[in-house]
PDB file of C-alpha atoms in Angstrom:
ATOM      1  CA  MET H1361       0.000   0.000   0.000  1.00 60.00           C
ATOM      2  CA  TYR H1362       1.425   3.381  -1.020  1.00 58.00           C
ATOM      3  CA  VAL H1363      -0.764   6.439  -0.287  1.00 63.00           C
ATOM      4  CA  ASP H1364      -3.951   5.429  -2.151  1.00 75.00           C
ATOM      5  CA  ASP H1365      -2.450   2.784  -4.439  1.00 82.00           C
ATOM      6  CA  TRP H1366      -2.334  -0.929  -3.714  1.00 86.00           C
ATOM      7  CA  ILE H1367       0.208  -3.133  -5.460  1.00 85.00           C
ATOM      8  CA  THR H1368       0.560  -6.856  -4.969  1.00 87.00           C
ATOM      9  CA  GLY H1369       1.363 -10.044  -6.813  1.00 86.00           C
ATOM     10  CA  GLN H1370       0.584 -13.734  -6.509  1.00 89.00           C
ATOM     11  CA  ASP H1371       2.071 -16.965  -7.810  1.00 89.00           C
ATOM     12  CA  THR H1372      -1.084 -18.069  -9.606  1.00 93.00           C
ATOM     13  CA  ARG H1373      -4.030 -16.429 -11.355  1.00 94.00           C
ATOM     14  CA  GLU H1374      -6.439 -18.108  -8.943  1.00 95.00           C
ATOM     15  CA  GLU H1375      -4.630 -16.668  -5.922  1.00 95.00           C
ATOM     16  CA  ALA H1376      -4.592 -13.222  -7.527  1.00 95.00           C
ATOM     17  CA  LEU H1377      -8.334 -13.355  -8.177  1.00 96.00           C
ATOM     18  CA  LEU H1378      -9.032 -14.524  -4.626  1.00 96.00           C
ATOM     19  CA  ILE H1379      -7.002 -11.796  -2.947  1.00 95.00           C
ATOM     20  CA  SER H1380      -8.469  -9.118  -5.211  1.00 95.00           C
ATOM     21  CA  LEU H1381     -12.013 -10.217  -4.337  1.00 96.00           C
ATOM     22  CA  HIS H1382     -11.100 -10.186  -0.664  1.00 95.00           C
ATOM     23  CA  ALA H1383      -9.607  -6.702  -0.920  1.00 94.00           C
ATOM     24  CA  GLU H1384     -12.620  -5.433  -2.862  1.00 93.00           C
ATOM     25  CA  ASN H1385     -15.005  -6.685  -0.170  1.00 94.00           C
ATOM     26  CA  ILE H1386     -12.958  -5.169   2.657  1.00 93.00           C
ATOM     27  CA  MET H1387     -12.900  -1.748   1.006  1.00 92.00           C
ATOM     28  CA  LYS H1388     -16.627  -1.888   0.174  1.00 91.00           C
ATOM     29  CA  GLU H1389     -17.413  -2.565   3.824  1.00 93.00           C
ATOM     30  CA  ALA H1390     -15.509   0.628   4.617  1.00 91.00           C
ATOM     31  CA  GLY H1391     -17.543   2.516   2.016  1.00 91.00           C
ATOM     32  CA  MET H1392     -14.651   2.829  -0.437  1.00 90.00           C
ATOM     33  CA  GLU H1393     -14.451   1.588  -4.000  1.00 90.00           C
ATOM     34  CA  MET H1394     -11.251   0.238  -5.515  1.00 92.00           C
ATOM     35  CA  ARG H1395     -10.781   1.442  -9.073  1.00 91.00           C
ATOM     36  CA  LYS H1396      -8.425   1.089 -12.031  1.00 89.00           C
ATOM     37  CA  TRP H1397      -7.575  -2.583 -11.535  1.00 92.00           C
ATOM     38  CA  ILE H1398      -4.786  -3.673 -13.865  1.00 89.00           C
ATOM     39  CA  SER H1399      -2.721  -6.815 -14.343  1.00 89.00           C
ATOM     40  CA  ASN H1400      -0.207  -8.228 -16.791  1.00 84.00           C
ATOM     41  CA  ASP H1401      -2.512 -11.256 -17.085  1.00 88.00           C
ATOM     42  CA  THR H1402      -5.238 -10.623 -19.683  1.00 85.00           C
ATOM     43  CA  THR H1403      -7.322 -13.553 -18.425  1.00 91.00           C
ATOM     44  CA  LEU H1404      -7.367 -12.094 -14.930  1.00 93.00           C
ATOM     45  CA  MET H1405      -8.372  -8.730 -16.380  1.00 91.00           C
ATOM     46  CA  SER H1406     -11.313 -10.435 -18.106  1.00 91.00           C
ATOM     47  CA  GLN H1407     -12.310 -12.165 -14.875  1.00 95.00           C
ATOM     48  CA  TRP H1408     -12.263  -8.835 -13.052  1.00 94.00           C
ATOM     49  CA  ALA H1409     -14.409  -7.230 -15.731  1.00 93.00           C
ATOM     50  CA  ALA H1410     -16.910 -10.105 -15.499  1.00 95.00           C
ATOM     51  CA  LYS H1411     -17.215  -9.534 -11.748  1.00 94.00           C
ATOM     52  CA  GLY H1412     -17.842  -5.829 -12.197  1.00 93.00           C
ATOM     53  CA  PHE H1413     -14.398  -4.545 -11.242  1.00 94.00           C
ATOM     54  CA  ASP H1414     -13.440  -1.083 -12.474  1.00 92.00           C
ATOM     55  CA  THR H1415     -10.547  -2.201 -14.693  1.00 89.00           C
ATOM     56  CA  TYR H1416      -7.944   0.196 -16.010  1.00 82.00           C
ATOM     57  CA  PRO H1417      -7.897   0.493 -19.816  1.00 72.00           C
ATOM     58  CA  VAL H1418      -4.520  -0.779 -20.993  1.00 64.00           C
ATOM     59  CA  ASP H1419      -3.075   1.505 -23.633  1.00 55.00           C
ATOM     60  CA  ILE H1420      -2.750  -0.209 -27.015  1.00 52.00           C
ATOM     61  CA  SER H1421       0.886   0.892 -27.107  1.00 48.00           C
ATOM     62  CA  VAL H1422       1.606  -1.512 -24.239  1.00 47.00           C
ATOM     63  CA  SER H1423       1.311  -4.506 -26.554  1.00 47.00           C
ATOM     64  CA  LEU H1424       3.600  -2.746 -29.020  1.00 47.00           C
ATOM     65  CA  GLY H1425       6.351  -2.369 -26.448  1.00 48.00           C
ATOM     66  CA  SER H1426       5.857   1.361 -25.883  1.00 51.00           C
ATOM     67  CA  ASN H1427       4.448   1.197 -22.383  1.00 50.00           C
ATOM     68  CA  LYS H1428       2.364   4.057 -21.036  1.00 60.00           C
ATOM     69  CA  THR H1429       1.035   2.195 -18.016  1.00 77.00           C
ATOM     70  CA  LYS H1430       2.210   3.825 -14.798  1.00 77.00           C
ATOM     71  CA  VAL H1431       2.691   2.380 -11.327  1.00 79.00           C
ATOM     72  CA  LEU H1432       3.592   4.914  -8.640  1.00 77.00           C
ATOM     73  CA  GLY H1433       4.912   7.192 -11.352  1.00 73.00           C
ATOM     74  CA  LEU H1434       7.133   4.478 -12.818  1.00 79.00           C
ATOM     75  CA  ALA H1435       6.597   2.868 -16.212  1.00 79.00           C
ATOM     76  CA  TRP H1436       5.357  -0.696 -15.876  1.00 80.00           C
ATOM     77  CA  GLN H1437       6.277  -3.003 -18.747  1.00 77.00           C
ATOM     78  CA  THR H1438       3.350  -5.375 -18.411  1.00 76.00           C
ATOM     79  CA  LEU H1439       4.632  -7.831 -21.019  1.00 73.00           C
ATOM     80  CA  ASP H1440       7.908  -8.364 -19.149  1.00 74.00           C
ATOM     81  CA  ASP H1441       6.383  -7.495 -15.759  1.00 78.00           C
ATOM     82  CA  CYS H1442       9.107  -5.067 -14.765  1.00 79.00           C
ATOM     83  CA  LEU H1443       9.334  -1.450 -13.667  1.00 78.00           C
ATOM     84  CA  THR H1444      11.476   0.987 -15.625  1.00 77.00           C
ATOM     85  CA  LEU H1445      12.892   4.360 -14.717  1.00 76.00           C
ATOM     86  CA  ASP H1446      13.217   6.962 -17.458  1.00 72.00           C
ATOM     87  CA  THR H1447      16.637   8.595 -17.089  1.00 71.00           C
ATOM     88  CA  LYS H1448      16.752  10.452 -20.410  1.00 72.00           C
ATOM     89  CA  GLY H1449      15.685  13.781 -18.949  1.00 72.00           C
ATOM     90  CA  LEU H1450      18.012  13.337 -15.985  1.00 73.00           C
ATOM     91  CA  LEU H1451      21.038  12.599 -18.170  1.00 72.00           C
ATOM     92  CA  GLU H1452      20.258  15.592 -20.371  1.00 75.00           C
ATOM     93  CA  PHE H1453      20.067  17.771 -17.266  1.00 74.00           C
ATOM     94  CA  ILE H1454      23.366  16.427 -15.925  1.00 72.00           C
ATOM     95  CA  SER H1455      25.061  17.102 -19.269  1.00 73.00           C
ATOM     96  CA  THR H1456      24.791  20.863 -18.629  1.00 75.00           C
ATOM     97  CA  ASN H1457      27.802  20.370 -16.316  1.00 69.00           C
ATOM     98  CA  LYS H1458      26.977  22.891 -13.596  1.00 79.00           C
ATOM     99  CA  ASN H1459      29.186  22.002 -10.653  1.00 79.00           C
ATOM    100  CA  THR H1460      27.424  23.615  -7.691  1.00 86.00           C
ATOM    101  CA  LYS H1461      25.578  22.397  -4.612  1.00 88.00           C
ATOM    102  CA  ARG H1462      22.362  23.891  -5.973  1.00 90.00           C
ATOM    103  CA  PHE H1463      22.752  21.884  -9.181  1.00 87.00           C
ATOM    104  CA  LEU H1464      23.518  18.677  -7.296  1.00 85.00           C
ATOM    105  CA  LEU H1465      20.333  19.060  -5.243  1.00 88.00           C
ATOM    106  CA  GLN H1466      18.347  19.680  -8.426  1.00 87.00           C
ATOM    107  CA  VAL H1467      19.716  16.450  -9.881  1.00 84.00           C
ATOM    108  CA  ILE H1468      18.689  14.468  -6.799  1.00 84.00           C
ATOM    109  CA  GLY H1469      15.252  16.097  -6.873  1.00 85.00           C
ATOM    110  CA  LYS H1470      14.681  14.883 -10.424  1.00 84.00           C
ATOM    111  CA  ILE H1471      15.032  11.245  -9.389  1.00 84.00           C
ATOM    112  CA  PHE H1472      11.574   9.872  -8.619  1.00 82.00           C
ATOM    113  CA  ASP H1473      11.979   6.541  -6.876  1.00 83.00           C
ATOM    114  CA  PRO H1474       9.152   6.012  -4.332  1.00 80.00           C
ATOM    115  CA  LEU H1475       9.929   2.300  -3.974  1.00 78.00           C
ATOM    116  CA  GLY H1476      13.627   2.874  -3.343  1.00 82.00           C
ATOM    117  CA  LEU H1477      14.649   0.605  -6.215  1.00 80.00           C
ATOM    118  CA  ILE H1478      17.754   2.643  -6.988  1.00 81.00           C
ATOM    119  CA  SER H1479      18.608   3.664  -3.430  1.00 82.00           C
ATOM    120  CA  PRO H1480      22.161   2.273  -3.744  1.00 78.00           C
ATOM    121  CA  PHE H1481      22.677   5.026  -6.342  1.00 78.00           C
ATOM    122  CA  THR H1482      20.718   7.880  -4.765  1.00 83.00           C
ATOM    123  CA  ILE H1483      22.306   7.361  -1.356  1.00 83.00           C
ATOM    124  CA  ARG H1484      25.691   8.163  -2.914  1.00 80.00           C
ATOM    125  CA  MET H1485      24.325  11.512  -4.043  1.00 82.00           C
ATOM    126  CA  LYS H1486      22.944  12.219  -0.584  1.00 84.00           C
ATOM    127  CA  CYS H1487      26.308  11.394   0.963  1.00 84.00           C
ATOM    128  CA  LEU H1488      27.897  13.944  -1.368  1.00 84.00           C
ATOM    129  CA  ILE H1489      25.394  16.565  -0.223  1.00 87.00           C
ATOM    130  CA  GLN H1490      26.203  15.733   3.394  1.00 87.00           C
ATOM    131  CA  GLU H1491      29.882  16.218   2.690  1.00 86.00           C
ATOM    132  CA  LEU H1492      29.193  19.597   1.077  1.00 87.00           C
ATOM    133  CA  TRP H1493      27.316  20.766   4.165  1.00 89.00           C
ATOM    134  CA  LYS H1494      30.158  19.620   6.406  1.00 87.00           C
ATOM    135  CA  ASN H1495      32.622  21.591   4.276  1.00 86.00           C
ATOM    136  CA  LYS H1496      30.299  24.635   4.393  1.00 90.00           C
ATOM    137  CA  ILE H1497      30.122  24.919   0.612  1.00 89.00           C
ATOM    138  CA  THR H1498      27.706  27.685  -0.409  1.00 91.00           C
ATOM    139  CA  TRP H1499      24.871  27.154  -2.886  1.00 91.00           C
ATOM    140  CA  ASP H1500      26.557  28.529  -6.006  1.00 91.00           C
ATOM    141  CA  GLU H1501      30.182  27.977  -5.106  1.00 88.00           C
ATOM    142  CA  GLU H1502      32.243  25.810  -7.449  1.00 83.00           C
ATOM    143  CA  LEU H1503      32.445  22.309  -6.030  1.00 82.00           C
ATOM    144  CA  PRO H1504      35.824  20.920  -4.927  1.00 80.00           C
ATOM    145  CA  PRO H1505      37.497  18.827  -7.667  1.00 75.00           C
ATOM    146  CA  LYS H1506      37.232  15.598  -5.656  1.00 73.00           C
ATOM    147  CA  ILE H1507      33.481  16.063  -5.190  1.00 74.00           C
ATOM    148  CA  VAL H1508      33.017  16.808  -8.889  1.00 69.00           C
ATOM    149  CA  GLU H1509      34.995  13.709  -9.792  1.00 67.00           C
ATOM    150  CA  ARG H1510      32.869  11.504  -7.541  1.00 68.00           C
ATOM    151  CA  PHE H1511      29.655  13.080  -8.823  1.00 68.00           C
ATOM    152  CA  ILE H1512      30.565  12.461 -12.461  1.00 64.00           C
ATOM    153  CA  PHE H1513      31.739   8.928 -11.661  1.00 66.00           C
ATOM    154  CA  ASN H1514      28.475   8.074  -9.917  1.00 65.00           C
ATOM    155  CA  CYS H1515      26.395   9.432 -12.803  1.00 66.00           C
ATOM    156  CA  LYS H1516      28.327   8.445 -15.880  1.00 59.00           C
ATOM    157  CA  ASN H1517      30.893   5.783 -15.074  1.00 57.00           C
ATOM    158  CA  PRO H1518      30.653   3.434 -18.077  1.00 44.00           C
ATOM    159  CA  GLY H1519      32.307   0.608 -16.201  1.00 48.00           C
ATOM    160  CA  ASN H1520      29.382   0.336 -13.778  1.00 56.00           C
ATOM    161  CA  ARG H1521      26.575   1.169 -16.174  1.00 51.00           C
ATOM    162  CA  LYS H1522      23.967  -1.527 -16.671  1.00 53.00           C
ATOM    163  CA  GLU H1523      20.988  -1.628 -18.977  1.00 54.00           C
ATOM    164  CA  GLY H1524      17.731  -3.548 -18.953  1.00 58.00           C
ATOM    165  CA  PRO H1525      15.359  -4.579 -16.151  1.00 60.00           C
ATOM    166  CA  LEU H1526      16.635  -5.188 -12.643  1.00 57.00           C
ATOM    167  CA  THR H1527      17.156  -8.860 -11.938  1.00 60.00           C
ATOM    168  CA  SER H1528      16.036 -10.541  -8.722  1.00 60.00           C
ATOM    169  CA  GLU H1529      19.709 -10.898  -7.767  1.00 67.00           C
ATOM    170  CA  GLU H1530      20.231  -7.146  -8.171  1.00 62.00           C
ATOM    171  CA  MET H1531      17.132  -6.442  -6.078  1.00 61.00           C
ATOM    172  CA  MET H1532      18.454  -8.705  -3.315  1.00 67.00           C
ATOM    173  CA  GLU H1533      21.854  -7.027  -3.532  1.00 69.00           C
ATOM    174  CA  ALA H1534      20.218  -3.600  -3.201  1.00 64.00           C
ATOM    175  CA  GLU H1535      18.181  -4.769  -0.198  1.00 67.00           C
ATOM    176  CA  TYR H1536      21.305  -6.195   1.441  1.00 71.00           C
ATOM    177  CA  PHE H1537      23.137  -2.910   0.834  1.00 68.00           C
ATOM    178  CA  LEU H1538      20.342  -0.883   2.458  1.00 67.00           C
ATOM    179  CA  LEU H1539      20.247  -3.214   5.466  1.00 74.00           C
ATOM    180  CA  LYS H1540      24.000  -2.834   5.920  1.00 74.00           C
ATOM    181  CA  GLN H1541      23.692   0.958   5.724  1.00 69.00           C
ATOM    182  CA  GLU H1542      20.930   0.950   8.335  1.00 74.00           C
ATOM    183  CA  GLN H1543      22.991  -1.285  10.609  1.00 77.00           C
ATOM    184  CA  LEU H1544      25.965   1.052  10.327  1.00 76.00           C
ATOM    185  CA  MET H1545      23.794   4.038  11.238  1.00 75.00           C
ATOM    186  CA  SER H1546      21.836   2.418  14.070  1.00 80.00           C
ATOM    187  CA  PHE H1547      24.582   0.309  15.652  1.00 82.00           C
ATOM    188  CA  HIS H1548      27.696   2.287  14.811  1.00 78.00           C
ATOM    189  CA  THR H1549      29.140   2.153  18.344  1.00 83.00           C
ATOM    190  CA  GLU H1550      28.540  -1.568  18.759  1.00 82.00           C
ATOM    191  CA  MET H1551      29.912  -2.478  15.334  1.00 79.00           C
ATOM    192  CA  THR H1552      33.021  -0.372  15.884  1.00 81.00           C
ATOM    193  CA  ALA H1553      33.592  -2.113  19.210  1.00 81.00           C
ATOM    194  CA  MET H1554      33.182  -5.532  17.602  1.00 80.00           C
ATOM    195  CA  ARG H1555      35.716  -4.675  14.892  1.00 80.00           C
ATOM    196  CA  ASN H1556      38.158  -3.691  17.633  1.00 82.00           C
ATOM    197  CA  GLY H1557      37.538  -6.961  19.467  1.00 81.00           C
ATOM    198  CA  ASP H1558      35.884  -5.247  22.441  1.00 80.00           C
ATOM    199  CA  ASP H1559      33.197  -6.818  24.601  1.00 77.00           C
ATOM    200  CA  ILE H1560      29.831  -5.217  23.779  1.00 71.00           C
ATOM    201  CA  CYS H1561      27.724  -7.183  26.270  1.00 69.00           C
ATOM    202  CA  HIS H1562      27.882  -4.432  28.893  1.00 59.00           C
ATOM    203  CA  LYS H1563      27.992  -1.390  26.612  1.00 52.00           C
TER     204      LYS H1563
END
């Protein structure tokens, strides 16, 4: 559940139909109607329509590979069942090569990622911003060369660039990365003590 959108998935069509009927009944009891039902399974869409669900009209371009279906602001390729992030506008914006803190914040603000799918990338940008604040860099001051180098590397490094949908392995790697970051932030003292071989039982 995200704001007023509900996204879920099931292993089988039967399970998907069952949970959707259950959700529809729960919301109706609360006096709310669920609308714009959509699935990558055309049979399930037909079953919903037969039961009176308010189904979302799938754009004809979806079947042609030019997907206009949106999920939380992200393009959903229903044929491949994957979410895509359009970076064309972002890359064009970055190519203007303005090396200031104001510009860096504008770049971060252009990244819409409500599900946190690319957090391993965006967190690098936020760390750069944190470093700029620590160094008391003003809004329109030229960024230090090292910061500029890291910024360009994070955005354009061809050695790390990947194309195509995220794989399940990459999703797991991203989740593991975020968990490690949270551990470092929440248990910094304990983890430092453990690395030093100290006893943390009484800390």
